[in-house]
Short mmCIF file of C-alpha atoms and ligand atoms in Angstrom, two decimals:
data_model
loop_
_atom_site.label_atom_id
_atom_site.label_comp_id
_atom_site.label_asym_id
_atom_site.label_seq_id
_atom_site.Cartn_x
_atom_site.Cartn_y
_atom_site.Cartn_z
CA MET A 128 123.47 -115.77 -44.65
CA LYS A 129 120.24 -114.59 -46.23
CA THR A 130 117.28 -114.43 -43.85
CA VAL A 131 114.00 -115.43 -45.44
CA PHE A 132 110.93 -113.86 -43.87
CA GLN A 133 107.97 -116.10 -44.45
CA LYS A 134 104.70 -114.39 -45.16
CA PRO A 135 102.00 -115.49 -42.68
CA GLU A 136 99.38 -117.72 -44.29
CA ALA A 137 96.73 -115.33 -43.01
CA MET A 138 98.05 -112.60 -45.37
CA THR A 139 97.43 -112.60 -49.10
CA ASP A 140 100.12 -111.91 -51.70
CA ALA A 141 98.70 -108.42 -52.38
CA GLN A 142 101.29 -105.64 -52.17
CA LEU A 143 100.54 -103.20 -49.33
CA HIS A 144 99.74 -99.63 -50.41
CA TYR A 145 100.81 -97.94 -47.15
CA CYS A 146 103.17 -94.95 -47.09
CA PRO A 147 106.81 -95.34 -46.02
CA GLY A 148 107.02 -95.12 -42.23
CA CYS A 149 103.40 -96.13 -41.62
CA THR A 150 103.01 -99.08 -39.26
CA HIS A 151 99.65 -100.40 -40.53
CA GLY A 152 101.60 -103.05 -42.48
CA ILE A 153 103.48 -104.20 -39.38
CA ILE A 154 100.24 -104.44 -37.41
CA HIS A 155 98.54 -106.36 -40.24
CA ARG A 156 101.36 -108.85 -40.01
CA LEU A 157 100.99 -109.18 -36.22
CA VAL A 158 97.27 -109.88 -36.62
CA ALA A 159 97.99 -112.45 -39.34
CA GLU A 160 100.68 -114.11 -37.22
CA ALA A 161 98.25 -114.41 -34.30
CA ILE A 162 95.62 -115.98 -36.57
CA ASP A 163 98.20 -118.46 -37.89
CA ALA A 164 99.57 -119.28 -34.43
CA LEU A 165 96.08 -120.08 -33.15
CA GLY A 166 95.17 -122.05 -36.31
CA ILE A 167 91.92 -120.12 -36.74
CA ARG A 168 92.28 -118.75 -40.30
CA GLU A 169 89.45 -120.88 -41.74
CA GLN A 170 86.98 -119.68 -39.13
CA THR A 171 88.03 -116.03 -38.83
CA ILE A 172 86.03 -113.11 -40.21
CA GLY A 173 87.63 -109.65 -40.24
CA ILE A 174 85.72 -106.39 -40.47
CA ALA A 175 87.56 -103.70 -42.43
CA SER A 176 86.72 -100.14 -41.43
CA VAL A 177 87.08 -96.81 -43.25
CA GLY A 178 90.43 -95.05 -43.28
CA CYS A 179 93.86 -95.93 -44.63
CA SER A 180 93.23 -99.58 -43.73
CA VAL A 181 90.07 -99.68 -45.85
CA PHE A 182 91.77 -102.23 -48.12
CA ALA A 183 92.43 -104.63 -45.23
CA TYR A 184 90.04 -106.99 -47.00
CA ASP A 185 92.65 -107.37 -49.76
CA TYR A 186 95.44 -108.17 -47.30
CA PHE A 187 93.97 -110.64 -44.81
CA ASN A 188 93.61 -114.16 -46.16
CA CYS A 189 90.40 -114.90 -44.28
CA ASP A 190 86.75 -113.96 -44.80
CA MET A 191 86.39 -110.18 -44.70
CA GLN A 192 83.48 -107.75 -44.57
CA GLN A 193 83.60 -103.99 -45.14
CA ALA A 194 81.69 -101.77 -42.72
CA ALA A 195 80.58 -98.16 -43.06
CA HIS A 196 82.69 -95.56 -41.22
CA GLY A 197 82.73 -96.33 -37.47
CA ARG A 198 80.21 -99.15 -37.68
CA ALA A 199 82.63 -102.10 -37.56
CA PRO A 200 81.76 -103.11 -33.94
CA ALA A 201 78.05 -103.20 -34.82
CA VAL A 202 78.71 -105.28 -37.96
CA ALA A 203 81.02 -107.57 -35.96
CA THR A 204 78.29 -107.98 -33.32
CA GLY A 205 75.77 -109.12 -35.92
CA ILE A 206 78.18 -111.52 -37.62
CA LYS A 207 79.39 -112.99 -34.30
CA ARG A 208 75.86 -113.51 -33.03
CA VAL A 209 74.35 -115.18 -36.11
CA LEU A 210 77.18 -117.55 -37.01
CA PRO A 211 78.21 -120.70 -35.12
CA GLU A 212 80.14 -120.06 -31.91
CA ASP A 213 83.49 -121.22 -33.21
CA ARG A 214 83.77 -118.27 -35.64
CA ILE A 215 86.34 -115.66 -34.63
CA VAL A 216 85.38 -112.08 -35.51
CA PHE A 217 87.72 -109.10 -35.38
CA THR A 218 87.54 -105.44 -36.38
CA TYR A 219 90.51 -103.36 -37.53
CA GLN A 220 89.84 -99.64 -36.98
CA GLY A 221 91.68 -96.31 -36.99
CA ASP A 222 91.23 -93.58 -34.39
CA GLY A 223 89.03 -91.41 -36.63
CA ASP A 224 86.89 -94.45 -37.33
CA LEU A 225 86.69 -95.85 -33.78
CA ALA A 226 86.98 -92.81 -31.51
CA SER A 227 85.14 -90.20 -33.59
CA ILE A 228 82.33 -91.33 -35.86
CA GLY A 229 82.25 -94.81 -34.30
CA MET A 230 82.45 -93.79 -30.63
CA ALA A 231 78.89 -94.95 -29.89
CA GLU A 232 79.40 -98.33 -31.55
CA ILE A 233 82.62 -99.14 -29.71
CA VAL A 234 81.35 -98.01 -26.30
CA HIS A 235 78.13 -100.01 -26.60
CA ALA A 236 79.86 -103.12 -28.00
CA ALA A 237 82.27 -102.95 -25.04
CA ALA A 238 79.46 -102.31 -22.55
CA ARG A 239 77.56 -105.33 -23.91
CA GLY A 240 80.70 -107.41 -23.55
CA GLU A 241 80.42 -108.64 -27.14
CA ASN A 242 82.73 -111.58 -27.66
CA ILE A 243 84.73 -109.89 -30.42
CA THR A 244 88.35 -108.74 -30.88
CA VAL A 245 89.07 -105.12 -31.77
CA ILE A 246 92.39 -103.95 -33.17
CA PHE A 247 92.46 -100.17 -32.71
CA ILE A 248 95.17 -98.24 -34.54
CA ASN A 249 95.87 -94.89 -32.87
CA ASN A 250 98.04 -92.68 -35.10
CA ALA A 251 96.65 -89.44 -33.61
CA ILE A 252 95.38 -88.18 -37.00
CA TYR A 253 92.99 -88.89 -39.87
CA GLY A 254 95.45 -90.46 -42.28
CA MET A 255 93.40 -91.33 -45.36
CA THR A 256 91.74 -87.95 -45.75
CA SER A 257 95.12 -86.18 -45.52
CA GLY A 258 95.69 -85.29 -41.93
CA GLN A 259 92.74 -83.72 -40.15
CA MET A 260 92.58 -83.61 -36.34
CA ALA A 261 91.36 -86.82 -34.70
CA PRO A 262 89.88 -87.32 -31.22
CA THR A 263 93.31 -88.67 -30.25
CA THR A 264 95.34 -85.74 -31.67
CA LEU A 265 97.59 -84.39 -28.91
CA ILE A 266 97.37 -80.87 -27.48
CA GLY A 267 99.66 -78.66 -29.57
CA GLN A 268 99.83 -81.17 -32.43
CA VAL A 269 99.69 -79.52 -35.84
CA THR A 270 97.21 -81.05 -38.28
CA ALA A 271 95.41 -79.82 -41.40
CA THR A 272 92.50 -78.64 -39.23
CA SER A 273 94.62 -77.41 -36.30
CA PRO A 274 97.35 -75.50 -38.16
CA ARG A 275 98.44 -73.66 -35.00
CA GLY A 276 98.36 -76.86 -32.95
CA ARG A 277 95.37 -78.46 -31.22
CA SER A 278 94.00 -76.20 -28.52
CA ALA A 279 92.08 -77.67 -25.57
CA SER A 280 89.93 -74.57 -25.22
CA GLU A 281 88.70 -74.89 -28.83
CA THR A 282 88.53 -78.65 -29.37
CA GLY A 283 88.83 -80.33 -25.98
CA HIS A 284 91.30 -82.95 -24.86
CA PRO A 285 92.49 -86.11 -26.59
CA ILE A 286 90.49 -89.20 -25.63
CA ARG A 287 92.18 -92.19 -24.01
CA ILE A 288 90.12 -95.12 -25.28
CA CYS A 289 91.57 -97.91 -23.09
CA GLU A 290 91.05 -95.88 -19.91
CA LEU A 291 87.55 -94.85 -20.98
CA LEU A 292 86.45 -98.43 -21.79
CA ALA A 293 88.07 -99.73 -18.59
CA THR A 294 85.34 -97.94 -16.62
CA LEU A 295 82.77 -100.34 -18.12
CA GLU A 296 81.88 -103.75 -16.74
CA GLY A 297 81.71 -105.36 -20.21
CA PRO A 298 85.31 -105.60 -21.47
CA ALA A 299 87.38 -108.68 -20.72
CA TYR A 300 90.74 -107.46 -22.02
CA LEU A 301 92.04 -103.97 -22.80
CA ALA A 302 95.68 -103.25 -23.59
CA ARG A 303 97.70 -100.44 -25.14
CA VAL A 304 100.87 -101.34 -27.02
CA SER A 305 103.10 -99.63 -29.56
CA SER A 306 104.64 -100.35 -32.95
CA HIS A 307 107.71 -98.10 -32.97
CA THR A 308 110.57 -100.46 -31.99
CA PRO A 309 111.18 -104.20 -32.45
CA ARG A 310 110.75 -104.75 -28.69
CA HIS A 311 107.39 -102.97 -28.72
CA ILE A 312 106.32 -104.84 -31.84
CA LEU A 313 106.98 -108.19 -30.09
CA GLN A 314 104.92 -107.02 -27.09
CA ALA A 315 102.17 -105.86 -29.43
CA GLY A 316 102.11 -109.28 -31.09
CA ARG A 317 101.62 -110.99 -27.72
CA ALA A 318 98.75 -108.66 -26.78
CA ILE A 319 97.03 -109.17 -30.14
CA LYS A 320 97.32 -112.97 -29.80
CA LYS A 321 95.88 -112.75 -26.28
CA ALA A 322 92.95 -110.67 -27.58
CA PHE A 323 92.09 -113.48 -30.03
CA GLU A 324 92.54 -116.13 -27.34
CA MET A 325 90.06 -114.29 -25.10
CA GLN A 326 87.46 -114.64 -27.83
CA GLN A 327 88.28 -118.32 -28.39
CA GLN A 328 87.77 -118.87 -24.66
CA LYS A 329 84.45 -116.94 -24.83
CA LYS A 330 85.67 -114.42 -22.26
CA GLY A 331 84.09 -111.41 -23.99
CA PHE A 332 85.15 -108.09 -25.47
CA ALA A 333 88.89 -107.63 -26.11
CA LEU A 334 90.55 -104.52 -27.54
CA VAL A 335 94.20 -103.84 -28.29
CA GLU A 336 95.12 -100.20 -28.96
CA VAL A 337 98.30 -100.00 -31.01
CA LEU A 338 100.11 -96.63 -31.08
CA SER A 339 101.09 -96.06 -34.68
CA THR A 340 102.79 -93.49 -36.91
CA CYS A 341 101.65 -91.38 -39.86
CA SER A 342 104.92 -89.86 -40.99
CA VAL A 343 103.44 -88.29 -44.15
CA ASN A 344 100.63 -86.41 -42.40
CA TRP A 345 102.76 -85.66 -39.34
CA GLY A 346 105.25 -84.10 -41.79
CA MET A 347 108.21 -86.13 -40.53
CA THR A 348 110.69 -88.66 -41.79
CA PRO A 349 109.82 -92.24 -40.77
CA VAL A 350 112.65 -92.24 -38.20
CA ASN A 351 111.56 -88.93 -36.67
CA ALA A 352 107.97 -90.16 -36.55
CA MET A 353 109.06 -93.16 -34.43
CA LYS A 354 110.89 -90.76 -32.08
CA TRP A 355 107.87 -88.41 -31.95
CA LEU A 356 105.62 -91.32 -31.00
CA GLU A 357 108.00 -92.35 -28.20
CA GLU A 358 108.44 -88.82 -26.83
CA ASN A 359 104.94 -87.44 -27.25
CA MET A 360 102.35 -90.19 -27.57
CA ILE A 361 103.54 -92.63 -24.89
CA PRO A 362 103.55 -90.02 -22.07
CA TYR A 363 99.89 -89.19 -22.83
CA TYR A 364 98.89 -92.74 -23.78
CA PRO A 365 100.77 -94.97 -21.31
CA LEU A 366 101.36 -98.52 -22.47
CA GLY A 367 100.02 -101.40 -20.44
CA VAL A 368 97.10 -103.69 -19.67
CA TYR A 369 94.03 -101.73 -18.58
CA LYS A 370 91.78 -104.69 -17.94
CA ASP A 371 92.28 -108.45 -17.95
CA ILE A 372 89.58 -110.55 -16.34
CA THR A 373 91.77 -113.64 -16.64
CA ALA A 374 94.39 -111.98 -14.40
CA GLU A 375 91.61 -111.25 -11.87
CA GLU A 376 90.44 -114.90 -12.13
CA ASP A 377 94.00 -116.06 -11.40
CA GLU A 378 94.22 -114.01 -8.18
C1 TPP B 50 80.32 -91.25 -43.08
C2 TPP B 50 81.71 -90.84 -43.52
N1 TPP B 50 82.24 -89.68 -43.08
C3 TPP B 50 83.49 -89.31 -43.45
C4 TPP B 50 84.21 -90.09 -44.31
C5 TPP B 50 85.59 -89.65 -44.72
N2 TPP B 50 86.66 -90.38 -44.12
C6 TPP B 50 87.25 -91.43 -44.74
S1 TPP B 50 88.58 -92.01 -43.91
C7 TPP B 50 88.38 -90.87 -42.69
C8 TPP B 50 89.35 -90.77 -41.54
C9 TPP B 50 89.96 -92.05 -41.14
O1 TPP B 50 90.93 -91.82 -40.17
P1 TPP B 50 91.38 -92.96 -39.17
O2 TPP B 50 90.22 -93.76 -38.74
O3 TPP B 50 92.17 -92.29 -38.12
O4 TPP B 50 92.29 -93.94 -40.03
P2 TPP B 50 93.68 -93.70 -40.78
O5 TPP B 50 93.31 -93.24 -42.16
O6 TPP B 50 94.45 -92.68 -39.99
O7 TPP B 50 94.34 -95.05 -40.77
C10 TPP B 50 87.29 -90.05 -42.95
C11 TPP B 50 86.85 -88.91 -42.10
C12 TPP B 50 83.62 -91.30 -44.76
N3 TPP B 50 84.26 -92.14 -45.56
N4 TPP B 50 82.37 -91.66 -44.35
#
């Protein structure tokens, strides 16, 4: 029997440009499925950032706005505040974008408790610009700018964004998920949907960090990249919910 995979309505027909083994495409689909499931496509505005996912505006079938590198949370804040309350605003940002050049924007948007949804793709490297070290690059990880492996004494330690933002009062929902197995992808889909629901319910700032692969710049086959993520990224970036004010409300 032939299985037919239906494209979510919240994705356009444009062919994705991502490299083999990259999970941006999977995560795009999860975001689109959440938008469809909640029936919010007509009122959703996405903010594309700078990085490999710069063309997200071609792939999501909702209103899209491009932001300068790292500035997506600031642009999302403005759009969310000026438009009627039923509009759903999300950003889609890589780790170079969010945790390096955009660190100030994300921390302050979270501290203000902006009622926006952030999808944060952590692939531990700058993908688009061909593999420089990111703030999330692991100790010992080889990149174009750390050819002998990242050293803590030279460039410090990788930043755990969920844990860092969880120290703030502002966020309503913070979760880290992964995209390397079908089971993890299903979990990631549930977290992403929840992050949109939080905004619908006006609960405040919601961020889902999705661990992702960059097999080309990691110099691995797609299969080995999935294994590397499991064995190296998850121990340093544990999966789980770091904040959920609705769970606290339920207690
Ligand atoms: C102000 C500014 N500085 C630097 C760049 C170059 N630049 C483009 S993409 C990128 C890195 C993006 O990496 P990441 O956010 O991790 O996303 P990925 O490509 O890995 O998905 C950089 C440094 C830029 N476009 N604008």
